[in-house]
Amino acid sequence: MNQNNDPGVSPVEPIWGREIPFRNPHFTGRERELDLLRASLGATSQAVLGHPPQPLHGMGGVGKTEIAAEYCHRHAADYDLVWWIRAEQEDTVRNALIALGRRMGLAEFSSTDRDYSSQVVIDALRTGRKYSRWLLVFDNVTDPDMLRPYIPRGTGHVIITSRISQWRRELNSEGIEVGGFDAAESISFLRKRVPSLAPGVVPEDEAILAAQRLGELLGFLPLAAEHAAAYLIETKIPVEEYVELYKLNAHEMLGEPVDIYYSQSVATTWSVSSDKISEEARALFKLLCFFSPEPISVELIVRPALVLGGRLPEELAGVIGDDAVFRKAARELARFSLLKLYGMRNVVQVHRVVQDVTRGRMKREEPELVDEYRAIAHELLAASDPGYPDKETTDPQYEISKQHLIPSGSYESANTQLRALIINQVRRMHLRGGNREGLSLGEFVLDHWRARFGPDDLQTLMLAMEITICLFSLGETERAGALNIDTRNRLAATVGRENEVYIKAASTYSRCLRHLGRYADAYVEDVEVLPLSERVLRSEHMQTINILNNIAVDLRCLGRYEEARQFDARAFEERRRMFGDTADYALISKFALARDLRKLGGIDESLKMIREVCQVSERKHQPWHMGRLQFETDLSVALRWAGYYEEARELGERNFDRHLKVLGPTHRQTLNCAVCLINTRRLDRDLLGAARLGEETVALWEKVVGGTAHPNTQAAAVNLAIVQRLLGNPLGASRMDRDALDFFTAQFGEDHPNTATVMTNLASDLAALGNVTEARDLGEKAVEILERTLGAEHVRTLAAAGNLVLDRRAAGDEQEASELHERTLDAYARSLPNHPHMVLTEQGGRVDVDIEPMSQ
């Protein structure tokens, strides 16, 4: 591979994926396919912008993967980046993209935030950032719909291998059909591989005739030819003897077919080889056929502890219980080309066609062994579960089993340990930001479990809870709420309330209520479940601490900020004690405390605390998942309240863009970020930008929640109303603020700080319209409420008081106005000296007070 020599582009370190198969020294023929592939991808080394992917399609075992690998090696010099992606399952596609992003060294990339970072890699390839001459190979695609979002359309090339032939509809490309060897290629391959057929060993005509007979017998299938060649090399028997063995074994192969055209030739070559390998190798081979055709970690198979139970067949006990026995058996299989052994990565791999054929033969000839071997594969998978999906240190152990869960049929197993592994995998995925991955696996398995074990089965309900969290994180609130309520009710009816899973479902139910804007109901639910959790799980249990956090969120939404701070402080101390100051859980609690402090008026202390949270996240290279995005939103808000408008704007815009990329424009957290950015743009004197964003955000909130009757829709409208008034439309602003005041009063009462804030802004609208008396009366009421609920020196109280000074003067009450003006400035000097609000009040200006969206 060559470095980019374009003088306008900085040199990049070439990337060659380690998954790319080694170059096959016995590769033969296929010049037609390689030439067509080269022509379709572009005859020059410069990739064509937006060039469609090129599929190589054909039956299993015809050599599609070998052709793609040969193309990579043959044209490596034309690319700065070549990467191989096993594409049979979505999670292996994501794994490969995550690994590529790590190698590319992209600034925004984080390997632990899977949903976001895989998109970062795709965007970088699409735009040609860092690498413009790239080649991706998606090997063995089985689901074009699944693959489509992962194909970058940009300056590079994409090759696909697949058994699927209809690619024009999927990718606007006919693709290249790959068949078996032609007669000449088959003869050439066998003469290269089999010493007894090599030139000069026997007369030329005799060697060609023998190779032709063998090739015809094998159906010219490359995979079968490789197996036959390996057998001939290992046993050194004459070709004629192998032909007779093949014919003898072929008699027994005319049973149930598998899903490939050439099944008989593959099955027959395996049958011939099986007579020459040990019992241990034969047993290992059968076992490996019940895993995924993707690489299988040796660590997954060699499990000495599993042998102690004495339930394993004798021929498998040694293989599973002793690493040396395993490796001896694996090397035997590798010599006969029945598996590939990768020493550096400590994995083995069996071709998917060979797996299909072997399982099909076992069903016909040894049906009693099929269930036994599948159950052993399931036991091995279950034994790999470290049992702690919350701990990031267990990720490598979970990775070795993940890609085998669906191909092994684990979702059909009644093994409770295996079912626990699946539940833990879904949980781990959403904890690491792989919510779509978790949802895909979880929903697939949930359908099967409901059908087999019933909808009230406890592990089925446990899985449903993890899926609920994935749905919430993806913004699919209605589906999440419906699933959560159904799960909670079933748990109450089956296992009762004094159960950990029920407690988790009940605390998640409060999240549903918060999403609906029913904060008082959520508070009642959480307060009710807290003593239950303390009794059943203990006060120091993680679930109990999470409920403390939930109660704080409820209280904050209800305007009871000091009580919220006390619950957040309890949760923070417990999490610090359990995990340390810089653990993710501790950072979440510290972020909540910073928010409480700002709500209580501690502007500088709040900014200091949330800045520390973001700095720790940065040092940890924390992924841009929902939590870190929310931290950054809060830092922007804290900067704005502290008067650092330009910094707040820069951070807010950057964070909003990240929200759009990671969560999408209609996710509730994205909309909350947008509500905050409306105010930041306004204070940075971008009124038109603030108005445009405000109108879009109000409309999206109405769409997401189904109308205007939601606190966050009204919060967006209140912030937009400020902008409308400043743009010269006080009448329109007053209408929005009157609607918001009616809503907040009915929902929360007059004593909620947000209700009083809307009063303050409506008073400013009325003053602009010349309604002096009404503006003053409303301002007096707002100041009284804010002094009583937040204190006389709170930043919101001072803003309302400063505005009331203007309205008193306009109403002709100069003495009261002057006295209030003096008191307000004195309070500013004590609590917020030189704050922009103080400066504006000194100059006789009006302070506009925004509403922050409520937490979900």
Short mmCIF file of C-alpha atoms in Angstrom, two decimals, residues 698 702 708-711 713-718 721 730-748 754-755 758-759 761-762 765-766 774 778 851:
data_model
loop_
_atom_site.label_atom_id
_atom_site.label_comp_id
_atom_site.label_asym_id
_atom_site.label_seq_id
_atom_site.Cartn_x
_atom_site.Cartn_y
_atom_site.Cartn_z
CA VAL A 698 -41.97 24.08 19.09
CA GLU A 702 -45.85 19.24 19.37
CA THR A 708 -49.13 21.66 23.13
CA ALA A 709 -50.15 20.14 26.47
CA HIS A 710 -46.65 19.20 27.61
CA PRO A 711 -44.30 21.22 29.85
CA THR A 713 -43.55 22.22 24.43
CA GLN A 714 -44.58 25.19 26.55
CA ALA A 715 -40.97 25.83 27.65
CA ALA A 716 -39.94 26.05 23.99
CA ALA A 717 -42.88 28.40 23.28
CA VAL A 718 -41.97 30.69 26.21
CA ALA A 721 -41.97 34.33 22.76
CA PRO A 730 -45.08 41.73 21.44
CA LEU A 731 -48.68 40.82 20.61
CA GLY A 732 -47.70 37.39 19.28
CA ALA A 733 -45.36 36.94 22.26
CA SER A 734 -48.11 37.82 24.73
CA ARG A 735 -50.46 35.24 23.22
CA MET A 736 -47.85 32.50 23.57
CA ASP A 737 -47.03 33.56 27.12
CA ARG A 738 -50.71 33.71 28.15
CA ASP A 739 -51.22 30.16 26.87
CA ALA A 740 -48.09 29.04 28.73
CA LEU A 741 -49.19 30.76 31.94
CA ASP A 742 -52.57 29.05 31.81
CA PHE A 743 -50.86 25.69 31.23
CA PHE A 744 -48.25 26.01 33.99
CA THR A 745 -50.79 27.33 36.49
CA ALA A 746 -53.15 24.44 35.82
CA GLN A 747 -50.34 21.86 35.79
CA PHE A 748 -48.13 23.02 38.66
CA ASN A 754 -41.61 28.30 35.95
CA THR A 755 -45.11 29.71 36.43
CA VAL A 758 -43.80 33.09 32.60
CA MET A 759 -45.55 35.85 34.59
CA ASN A 761 -42.07 37.50 30.66
CA LEU A 762 -45.76 38.16 30.06
CA ASP A 765 -44.93 41.65 26.71
CA LEU A 766 -47.72 43.74 28.25
CA GLU A 774 -51.56 44.88 34.00
CA LEU A 778 -48.39 40.72 37.10
CA ILE A 851 -37.27 28.44 31.03
#
